[in-house]
PDB file of C-alpha atoms in Angstrom:
ATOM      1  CA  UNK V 215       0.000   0.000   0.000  1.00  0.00           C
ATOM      2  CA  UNK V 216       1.593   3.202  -1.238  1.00  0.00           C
ATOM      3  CA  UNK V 217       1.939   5.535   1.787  1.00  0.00           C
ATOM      4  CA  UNK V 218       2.733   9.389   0.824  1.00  0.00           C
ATOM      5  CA  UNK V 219       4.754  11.776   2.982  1.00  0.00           C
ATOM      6  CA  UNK V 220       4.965  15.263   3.005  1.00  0.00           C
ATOM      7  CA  UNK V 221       6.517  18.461   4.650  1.00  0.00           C
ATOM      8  CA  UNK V 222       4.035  19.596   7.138  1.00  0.00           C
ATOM      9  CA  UNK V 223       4.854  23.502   6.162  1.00  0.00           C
ATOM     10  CA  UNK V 224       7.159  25.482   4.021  1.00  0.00           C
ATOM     11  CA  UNK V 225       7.057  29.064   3.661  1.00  0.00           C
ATOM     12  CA  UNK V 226       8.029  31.553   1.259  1.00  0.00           C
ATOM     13  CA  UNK V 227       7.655  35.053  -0.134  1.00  0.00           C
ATOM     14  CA  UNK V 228       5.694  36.457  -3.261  1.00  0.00           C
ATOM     15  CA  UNK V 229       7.918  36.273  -6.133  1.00  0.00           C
ATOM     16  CA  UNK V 230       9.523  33.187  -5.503  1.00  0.00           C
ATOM     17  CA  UNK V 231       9.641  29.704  -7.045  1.00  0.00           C
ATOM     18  CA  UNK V 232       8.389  27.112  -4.714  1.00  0.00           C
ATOM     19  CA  UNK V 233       8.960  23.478  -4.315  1.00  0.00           C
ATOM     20  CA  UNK V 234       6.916  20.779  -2.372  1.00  0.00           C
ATOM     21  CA  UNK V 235       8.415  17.582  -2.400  1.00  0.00           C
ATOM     22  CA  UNK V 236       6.007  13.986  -1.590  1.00  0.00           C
ATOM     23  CA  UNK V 237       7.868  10.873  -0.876  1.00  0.00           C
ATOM     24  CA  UNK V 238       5.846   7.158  -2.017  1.00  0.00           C
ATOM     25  CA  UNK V 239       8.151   4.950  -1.820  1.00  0.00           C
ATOM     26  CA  UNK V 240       5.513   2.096  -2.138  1.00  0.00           C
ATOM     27  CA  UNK V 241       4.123   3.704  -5.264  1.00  0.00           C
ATOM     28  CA  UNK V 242       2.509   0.914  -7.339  1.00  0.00           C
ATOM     29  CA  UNK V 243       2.944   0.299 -11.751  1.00  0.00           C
ATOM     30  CA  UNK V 244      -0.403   1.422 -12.079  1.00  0.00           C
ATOM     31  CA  UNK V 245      -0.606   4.604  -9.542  1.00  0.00           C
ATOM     32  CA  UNK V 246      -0.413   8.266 -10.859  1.00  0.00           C
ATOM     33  CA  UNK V 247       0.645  10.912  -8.874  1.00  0.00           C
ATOM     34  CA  UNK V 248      -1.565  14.085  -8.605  1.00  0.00           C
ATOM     35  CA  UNK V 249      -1.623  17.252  -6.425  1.00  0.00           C
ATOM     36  CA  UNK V 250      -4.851  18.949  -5.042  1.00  0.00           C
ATOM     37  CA  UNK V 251      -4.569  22.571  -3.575  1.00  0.00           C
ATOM     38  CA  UNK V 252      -7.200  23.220  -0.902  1.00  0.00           C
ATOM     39  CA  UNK V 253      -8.177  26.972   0.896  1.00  0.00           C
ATOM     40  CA  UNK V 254      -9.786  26.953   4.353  1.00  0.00           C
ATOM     41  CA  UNK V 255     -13.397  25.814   4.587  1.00  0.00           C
ATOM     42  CA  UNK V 256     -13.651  24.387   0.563  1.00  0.00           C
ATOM     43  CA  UNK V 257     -12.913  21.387  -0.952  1.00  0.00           C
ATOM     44  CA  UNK V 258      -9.721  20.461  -2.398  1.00  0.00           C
ATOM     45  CA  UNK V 259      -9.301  21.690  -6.109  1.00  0.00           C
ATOM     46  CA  UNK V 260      -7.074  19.697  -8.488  1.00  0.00           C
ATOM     47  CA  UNK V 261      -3.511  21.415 -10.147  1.00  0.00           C
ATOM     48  CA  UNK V 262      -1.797  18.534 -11.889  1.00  0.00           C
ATOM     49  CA  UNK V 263      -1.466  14.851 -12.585  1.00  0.00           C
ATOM     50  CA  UNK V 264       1.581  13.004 -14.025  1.00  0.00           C
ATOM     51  CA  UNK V 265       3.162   9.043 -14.415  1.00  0.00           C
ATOM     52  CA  UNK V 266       6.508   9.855 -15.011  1.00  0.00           C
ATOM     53  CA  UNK V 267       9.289  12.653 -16.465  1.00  0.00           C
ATOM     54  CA  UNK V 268       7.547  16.134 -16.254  1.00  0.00           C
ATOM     55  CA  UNK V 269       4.444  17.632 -17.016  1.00  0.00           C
ATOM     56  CA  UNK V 270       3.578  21.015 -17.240  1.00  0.00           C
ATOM     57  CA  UNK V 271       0.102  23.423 -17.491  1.00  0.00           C
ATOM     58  CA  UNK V 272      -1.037  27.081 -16.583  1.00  0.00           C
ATOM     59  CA  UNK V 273      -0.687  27.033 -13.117  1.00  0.00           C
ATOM     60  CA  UNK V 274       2.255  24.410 -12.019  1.00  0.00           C
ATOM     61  CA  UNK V 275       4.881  21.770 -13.063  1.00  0.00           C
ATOM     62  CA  UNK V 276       5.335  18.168 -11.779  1.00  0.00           C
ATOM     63  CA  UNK V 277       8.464  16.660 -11.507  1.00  0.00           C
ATOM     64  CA  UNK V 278       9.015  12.959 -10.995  1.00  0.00           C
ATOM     65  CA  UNK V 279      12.458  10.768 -10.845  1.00  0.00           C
ATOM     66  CA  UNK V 280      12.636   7.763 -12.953  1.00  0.00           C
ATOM     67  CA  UNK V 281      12.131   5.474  -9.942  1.00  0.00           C
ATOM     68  CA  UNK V 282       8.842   7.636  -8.909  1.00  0.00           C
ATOM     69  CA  UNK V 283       9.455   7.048  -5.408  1.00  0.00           C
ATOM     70  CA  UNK V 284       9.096  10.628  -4.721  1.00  0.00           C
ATOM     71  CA  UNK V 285       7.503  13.913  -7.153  1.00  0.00           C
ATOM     72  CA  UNK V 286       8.077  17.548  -7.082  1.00  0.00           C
ATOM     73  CA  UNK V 287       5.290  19.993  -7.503  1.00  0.00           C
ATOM     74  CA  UNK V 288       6.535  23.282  -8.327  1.00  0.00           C
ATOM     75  CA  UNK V 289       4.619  26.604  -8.554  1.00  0.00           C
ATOM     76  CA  UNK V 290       6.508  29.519 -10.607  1.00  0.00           C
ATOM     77  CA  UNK V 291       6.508  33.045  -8.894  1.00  0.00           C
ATOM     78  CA  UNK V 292       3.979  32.303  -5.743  1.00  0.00           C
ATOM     79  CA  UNK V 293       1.153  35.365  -4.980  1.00  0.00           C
ATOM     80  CA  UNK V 294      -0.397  35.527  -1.137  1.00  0.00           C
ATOM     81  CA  UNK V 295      -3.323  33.575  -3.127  1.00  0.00           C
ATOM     82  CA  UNK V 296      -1.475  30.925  -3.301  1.00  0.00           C
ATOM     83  CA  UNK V 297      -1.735  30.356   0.525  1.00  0.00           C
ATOM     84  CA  UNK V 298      -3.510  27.029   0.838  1.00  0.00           C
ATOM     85  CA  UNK V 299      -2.686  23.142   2.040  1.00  0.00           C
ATOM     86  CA  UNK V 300      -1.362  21.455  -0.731  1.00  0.00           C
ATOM     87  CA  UNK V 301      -1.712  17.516  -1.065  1.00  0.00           C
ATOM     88  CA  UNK V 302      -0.305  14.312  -3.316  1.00  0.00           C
ATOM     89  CA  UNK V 303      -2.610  12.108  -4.177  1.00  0.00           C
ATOM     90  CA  UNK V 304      -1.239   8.394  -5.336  1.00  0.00           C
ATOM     91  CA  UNK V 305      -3.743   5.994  -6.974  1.00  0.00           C
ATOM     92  CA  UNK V 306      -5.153   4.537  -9.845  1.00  0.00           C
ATOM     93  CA  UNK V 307      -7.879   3.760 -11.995  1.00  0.00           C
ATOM     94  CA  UNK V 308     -10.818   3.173  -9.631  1.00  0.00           C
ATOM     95  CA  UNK V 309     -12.099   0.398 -12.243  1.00  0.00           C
ATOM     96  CA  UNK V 310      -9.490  -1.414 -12.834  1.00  0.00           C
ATOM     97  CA  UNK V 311      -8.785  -5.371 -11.626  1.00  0.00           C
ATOM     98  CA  UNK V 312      -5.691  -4.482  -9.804  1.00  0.00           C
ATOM     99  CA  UNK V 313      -7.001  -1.688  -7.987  1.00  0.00           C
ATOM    100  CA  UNK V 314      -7.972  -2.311  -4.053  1.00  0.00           C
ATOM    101  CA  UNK V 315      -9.937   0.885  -3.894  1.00  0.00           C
ATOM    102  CA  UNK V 316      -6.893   3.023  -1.791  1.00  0.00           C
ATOM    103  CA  UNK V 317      -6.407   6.788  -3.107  1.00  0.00           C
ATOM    104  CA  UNK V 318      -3.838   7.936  -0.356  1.00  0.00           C
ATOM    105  CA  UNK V 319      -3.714  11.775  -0.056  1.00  0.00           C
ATOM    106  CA  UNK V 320      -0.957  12.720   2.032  1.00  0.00           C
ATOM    107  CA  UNK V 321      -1.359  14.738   5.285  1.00  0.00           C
ATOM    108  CA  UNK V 322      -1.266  17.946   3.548  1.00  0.00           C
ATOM    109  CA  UNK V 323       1.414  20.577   3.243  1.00  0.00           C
ATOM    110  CA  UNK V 324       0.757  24.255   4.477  1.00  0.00           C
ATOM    111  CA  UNK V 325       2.303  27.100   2.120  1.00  0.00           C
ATOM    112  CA  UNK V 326       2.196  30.405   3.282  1.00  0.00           C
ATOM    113  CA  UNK V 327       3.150  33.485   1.147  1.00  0.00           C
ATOM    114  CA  UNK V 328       4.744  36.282   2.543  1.00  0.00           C
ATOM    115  CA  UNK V 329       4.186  39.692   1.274  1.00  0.00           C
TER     116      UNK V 329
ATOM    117  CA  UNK M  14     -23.706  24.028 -13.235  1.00  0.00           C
ATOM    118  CA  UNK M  15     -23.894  24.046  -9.586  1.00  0.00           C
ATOM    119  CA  UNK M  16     -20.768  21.229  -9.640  1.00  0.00           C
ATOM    120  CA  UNK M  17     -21.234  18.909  -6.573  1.00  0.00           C
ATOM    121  CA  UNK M  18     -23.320  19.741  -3.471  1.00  0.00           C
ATOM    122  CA  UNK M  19     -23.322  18.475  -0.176  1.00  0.00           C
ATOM    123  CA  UNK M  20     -26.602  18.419   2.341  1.00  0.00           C
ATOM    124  CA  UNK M  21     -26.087  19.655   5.252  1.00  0.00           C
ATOM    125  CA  UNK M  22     -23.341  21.742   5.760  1.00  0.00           C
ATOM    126  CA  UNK M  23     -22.912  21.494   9.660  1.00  0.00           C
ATOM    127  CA  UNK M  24     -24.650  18.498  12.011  1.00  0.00           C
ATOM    128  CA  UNK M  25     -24.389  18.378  15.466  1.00  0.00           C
ATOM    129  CA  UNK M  26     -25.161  14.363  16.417  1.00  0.00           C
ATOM    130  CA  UNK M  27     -25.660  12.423  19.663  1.00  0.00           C
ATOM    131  CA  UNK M  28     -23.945   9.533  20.280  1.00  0.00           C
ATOM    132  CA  UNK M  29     -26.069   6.684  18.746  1.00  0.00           C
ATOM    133  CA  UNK M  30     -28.346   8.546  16.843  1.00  0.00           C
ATOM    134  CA  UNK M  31     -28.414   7.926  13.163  1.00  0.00           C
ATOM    135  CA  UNK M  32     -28.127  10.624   9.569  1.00  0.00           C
ATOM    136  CA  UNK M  33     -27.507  10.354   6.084  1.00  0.00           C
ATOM    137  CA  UNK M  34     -25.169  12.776   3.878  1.00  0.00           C
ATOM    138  CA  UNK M  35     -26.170  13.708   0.942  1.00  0.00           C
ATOM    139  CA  UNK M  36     -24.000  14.402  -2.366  1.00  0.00           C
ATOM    140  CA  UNK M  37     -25.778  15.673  -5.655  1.00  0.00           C
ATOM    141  CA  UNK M  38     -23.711  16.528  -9.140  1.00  0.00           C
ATOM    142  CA  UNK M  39     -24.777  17.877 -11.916  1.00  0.00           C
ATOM    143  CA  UNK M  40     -22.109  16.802 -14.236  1.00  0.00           C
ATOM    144  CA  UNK M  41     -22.926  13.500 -15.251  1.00  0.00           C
ATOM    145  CA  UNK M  42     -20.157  11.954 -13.584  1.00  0.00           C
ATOM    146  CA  UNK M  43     -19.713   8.390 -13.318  1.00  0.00           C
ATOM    147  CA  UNK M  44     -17.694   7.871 -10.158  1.00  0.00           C
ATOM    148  CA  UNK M  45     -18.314   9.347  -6.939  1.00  0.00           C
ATOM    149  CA  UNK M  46     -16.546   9.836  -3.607  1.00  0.00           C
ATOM    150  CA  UNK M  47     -17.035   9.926   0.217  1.00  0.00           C
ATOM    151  CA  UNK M  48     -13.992  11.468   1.945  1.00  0.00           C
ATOM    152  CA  UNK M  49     -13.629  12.549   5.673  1.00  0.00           C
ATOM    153  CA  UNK M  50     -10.812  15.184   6.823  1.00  0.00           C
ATOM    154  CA  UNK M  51      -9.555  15.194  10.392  1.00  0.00           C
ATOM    155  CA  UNK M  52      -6.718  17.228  11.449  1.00  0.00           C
ATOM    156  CA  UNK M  53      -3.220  15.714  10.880  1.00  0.00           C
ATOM    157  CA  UNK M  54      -4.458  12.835   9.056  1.00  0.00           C
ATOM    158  CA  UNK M  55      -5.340  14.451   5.108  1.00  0.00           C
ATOM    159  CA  UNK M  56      -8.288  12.843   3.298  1.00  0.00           C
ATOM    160  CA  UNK M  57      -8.963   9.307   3.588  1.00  0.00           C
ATOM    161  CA  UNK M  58     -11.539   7.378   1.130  1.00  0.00           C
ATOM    162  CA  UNK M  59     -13.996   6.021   2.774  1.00  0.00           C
ATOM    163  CA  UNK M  60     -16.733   4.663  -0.140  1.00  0.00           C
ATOM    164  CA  UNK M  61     -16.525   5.088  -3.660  1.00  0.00           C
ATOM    165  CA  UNK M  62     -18.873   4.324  -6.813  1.00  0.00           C
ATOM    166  CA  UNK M  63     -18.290   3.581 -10.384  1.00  0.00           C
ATOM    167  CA  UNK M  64     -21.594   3.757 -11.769  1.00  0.00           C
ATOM    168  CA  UNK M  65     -25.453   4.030 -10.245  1.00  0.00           C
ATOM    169  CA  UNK M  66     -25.702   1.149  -8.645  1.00  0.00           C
ATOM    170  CA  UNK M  67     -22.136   0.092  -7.551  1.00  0.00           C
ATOM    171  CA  UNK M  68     -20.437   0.558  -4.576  1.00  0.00           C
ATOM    172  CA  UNK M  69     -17.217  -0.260  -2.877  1.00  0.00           C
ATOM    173  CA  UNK M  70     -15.298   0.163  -0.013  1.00  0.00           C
ATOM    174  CA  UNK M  71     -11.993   2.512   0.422  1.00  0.00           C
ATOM    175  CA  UNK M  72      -9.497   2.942   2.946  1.00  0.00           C
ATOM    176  CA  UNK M  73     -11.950   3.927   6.270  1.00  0.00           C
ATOM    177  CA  UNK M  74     -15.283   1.924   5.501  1.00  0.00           C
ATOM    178  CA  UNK M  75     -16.532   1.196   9.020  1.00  0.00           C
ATOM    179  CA  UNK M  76     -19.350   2.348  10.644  1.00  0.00           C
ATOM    180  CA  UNK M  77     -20.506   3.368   7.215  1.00  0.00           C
ATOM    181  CA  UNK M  78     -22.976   2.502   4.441  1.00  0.00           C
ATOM    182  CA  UNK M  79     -24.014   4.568   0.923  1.00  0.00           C
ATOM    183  CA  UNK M  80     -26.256   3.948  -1.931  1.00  0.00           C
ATOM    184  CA  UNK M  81     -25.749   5.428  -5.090  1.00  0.00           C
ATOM    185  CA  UNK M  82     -29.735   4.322  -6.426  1.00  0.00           C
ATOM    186  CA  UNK M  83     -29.586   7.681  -9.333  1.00  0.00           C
ATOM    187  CA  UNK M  84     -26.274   8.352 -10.910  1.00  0.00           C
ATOM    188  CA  UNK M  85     -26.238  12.006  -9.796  1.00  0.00           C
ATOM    189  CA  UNK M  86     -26.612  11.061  -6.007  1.00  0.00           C
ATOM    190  CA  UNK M  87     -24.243   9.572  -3.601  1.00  0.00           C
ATOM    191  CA  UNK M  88     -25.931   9.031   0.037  1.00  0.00           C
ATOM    192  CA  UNK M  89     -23.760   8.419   2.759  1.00  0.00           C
ATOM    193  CA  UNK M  90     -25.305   6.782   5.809  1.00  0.00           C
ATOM    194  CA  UNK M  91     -24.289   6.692   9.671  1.00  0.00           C
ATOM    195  CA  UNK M  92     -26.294   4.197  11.573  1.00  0.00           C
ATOM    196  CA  UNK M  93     -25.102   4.448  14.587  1.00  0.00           C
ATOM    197  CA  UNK M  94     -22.750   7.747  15.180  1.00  0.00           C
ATOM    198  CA  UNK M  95     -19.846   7.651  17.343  1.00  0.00           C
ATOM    199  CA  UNK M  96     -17.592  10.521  18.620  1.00  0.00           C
ATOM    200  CA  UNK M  97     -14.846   9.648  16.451  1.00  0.00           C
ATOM    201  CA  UNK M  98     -16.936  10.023  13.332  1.00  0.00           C
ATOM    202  CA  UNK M  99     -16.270  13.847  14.273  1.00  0.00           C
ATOM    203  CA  UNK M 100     -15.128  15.190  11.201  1.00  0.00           C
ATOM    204  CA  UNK M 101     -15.424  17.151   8.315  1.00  0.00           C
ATOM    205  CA  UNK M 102     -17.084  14.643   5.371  1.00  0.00           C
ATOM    206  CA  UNK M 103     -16.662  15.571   1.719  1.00  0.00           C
ATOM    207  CA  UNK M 104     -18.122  14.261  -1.688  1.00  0.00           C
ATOM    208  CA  UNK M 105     -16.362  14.224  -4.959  1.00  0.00           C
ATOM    209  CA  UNK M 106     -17.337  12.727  -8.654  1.00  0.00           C
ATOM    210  CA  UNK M 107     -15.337  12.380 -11.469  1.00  0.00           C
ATOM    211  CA  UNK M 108     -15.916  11.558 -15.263  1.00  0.00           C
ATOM    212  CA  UNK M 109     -14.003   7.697 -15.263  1.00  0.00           C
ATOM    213  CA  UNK M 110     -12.151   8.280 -18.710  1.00  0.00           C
ATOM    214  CA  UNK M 111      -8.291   8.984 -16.748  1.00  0.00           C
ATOM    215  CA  UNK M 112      -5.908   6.931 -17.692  1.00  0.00           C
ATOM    216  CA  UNK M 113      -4.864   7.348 -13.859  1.00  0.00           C
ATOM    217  CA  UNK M 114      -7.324   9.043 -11.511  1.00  0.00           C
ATOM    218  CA  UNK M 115      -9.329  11.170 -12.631  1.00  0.00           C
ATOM    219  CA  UNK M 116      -9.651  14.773 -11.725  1.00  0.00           C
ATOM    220  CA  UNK M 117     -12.059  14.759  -8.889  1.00  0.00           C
ATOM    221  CA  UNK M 118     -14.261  17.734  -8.406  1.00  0.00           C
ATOM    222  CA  UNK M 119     -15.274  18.409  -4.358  1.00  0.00           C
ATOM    223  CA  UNK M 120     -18.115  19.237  -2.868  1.00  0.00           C
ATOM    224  CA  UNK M 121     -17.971  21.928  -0.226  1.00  0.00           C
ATOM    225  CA  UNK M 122     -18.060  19.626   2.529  1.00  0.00           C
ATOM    226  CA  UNK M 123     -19.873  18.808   5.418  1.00  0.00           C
ATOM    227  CA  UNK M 124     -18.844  19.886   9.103  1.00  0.00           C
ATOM    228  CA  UNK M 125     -20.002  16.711  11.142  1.00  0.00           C
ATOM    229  CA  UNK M 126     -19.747  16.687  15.340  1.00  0.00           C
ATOM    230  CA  UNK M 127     -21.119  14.106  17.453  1.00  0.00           C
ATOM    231  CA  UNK M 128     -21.435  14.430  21.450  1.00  0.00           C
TER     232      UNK M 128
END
């Protein structure tokens, strides 16, 4: 069972490149990796998905080592509005035969931008 | 499109006594999710649905039952509610077509206390 781990918080300051690092070492041939931002009091709200190599859209880029025991998300040039809890996801196809039913979100990491 | 609902938004339980959580989505999504969200811990899956009709368990099934009778409903049942189903529940659907997960799209959440 693929367990994620995450920093509990990072902080940084508007401007500034930032770079949130999960670890799933367990991380199965089928699993994807995917991040979910989430503000206070709302649901989580999805950013990017990725297998393997990079992949990047609008908002972020995901970065993840041939071996995809760990991933990178990186968001370019953070704004205060980019204050939320971010979290990995690790999982796949909900359908499919070798799939237990486990999506593991990791506990969550807790950017703050500084002005 | 209102997205994905959740009914009620707060609950304040007794010990024993029994609800039901409703999801709606107007997206004609195939799969649907039941999360709950306690601090330190991230989101853990607790039932999921592939289609109207079909249900399975996730990671934290216990003490809990749904019923997805009409696609664009996911009911979440607690028969018998115990203090450490304090939490915060949410819903999510998604279309099925990923190749990994899909991108799930929350609901707003529910804010659930029992005494």
């Amino acid at each position: 069972l693929a367990k994620t781990t995450q920093p509990i918080s990072m902080d940084s300051y508007e401007g500034q490149e930032v770079n949130i690092t999960c670890s799933h070492n367990n991380i199965a041939t089928n699993d994807y990796i995917t991040w979910y931002q989430q503000f206070p009091s709302q649901g989580p709200r999805f950013i990017i998905q990725g297998y393997k190599t990079k992949v990047t859209n609008e908002v972020a880029s995901l970065f993840i080592p041939a071996d995809r025991k760990s991933s990178t998300l990186s968001l370019p040039r953070v704004s205060l509005s980019d204050t939320a809890v971010y979290y990995c996801l690790v999982g796949a196809r909900m359908n499919a035969p070798s799939n237990t039913g486990k999506l593991i979100f990791g506990q969550g990491t807790t950017l703050q931008v500084k002005p | 499109n209102a997205g994905v609902t959740q009914t009620p938004k707060f609950r304040v339980l007794k010990t024993g006594q029994s609800m039901t959580l409703l999801c709606a989505q107007d997206m004609n999504h195939e799969y649907m999710y039941w999360y709950r969200q306690d601090p330190g811990m991230g989101l853990r899956l607790i039932h999921y649905s592939v289609g109207e009709g079909t249900t399975a368990k996730g990671e934290v099934p216990d003490g809990y039952n749904v019923s997805r009778l009409k696609k664009q409903n996911f009911l979440l049942g607690l028969e018998s509610a115990a203090p450490s189903q304090t939490s915060v529940y949410f819903c999510a659907s998604s279309d099925g077509t990923g190749q990994g997960t899909d991108t799930q799209y929350f609901g707003p959440g529910t804010r659930l206390t029992v005494l």
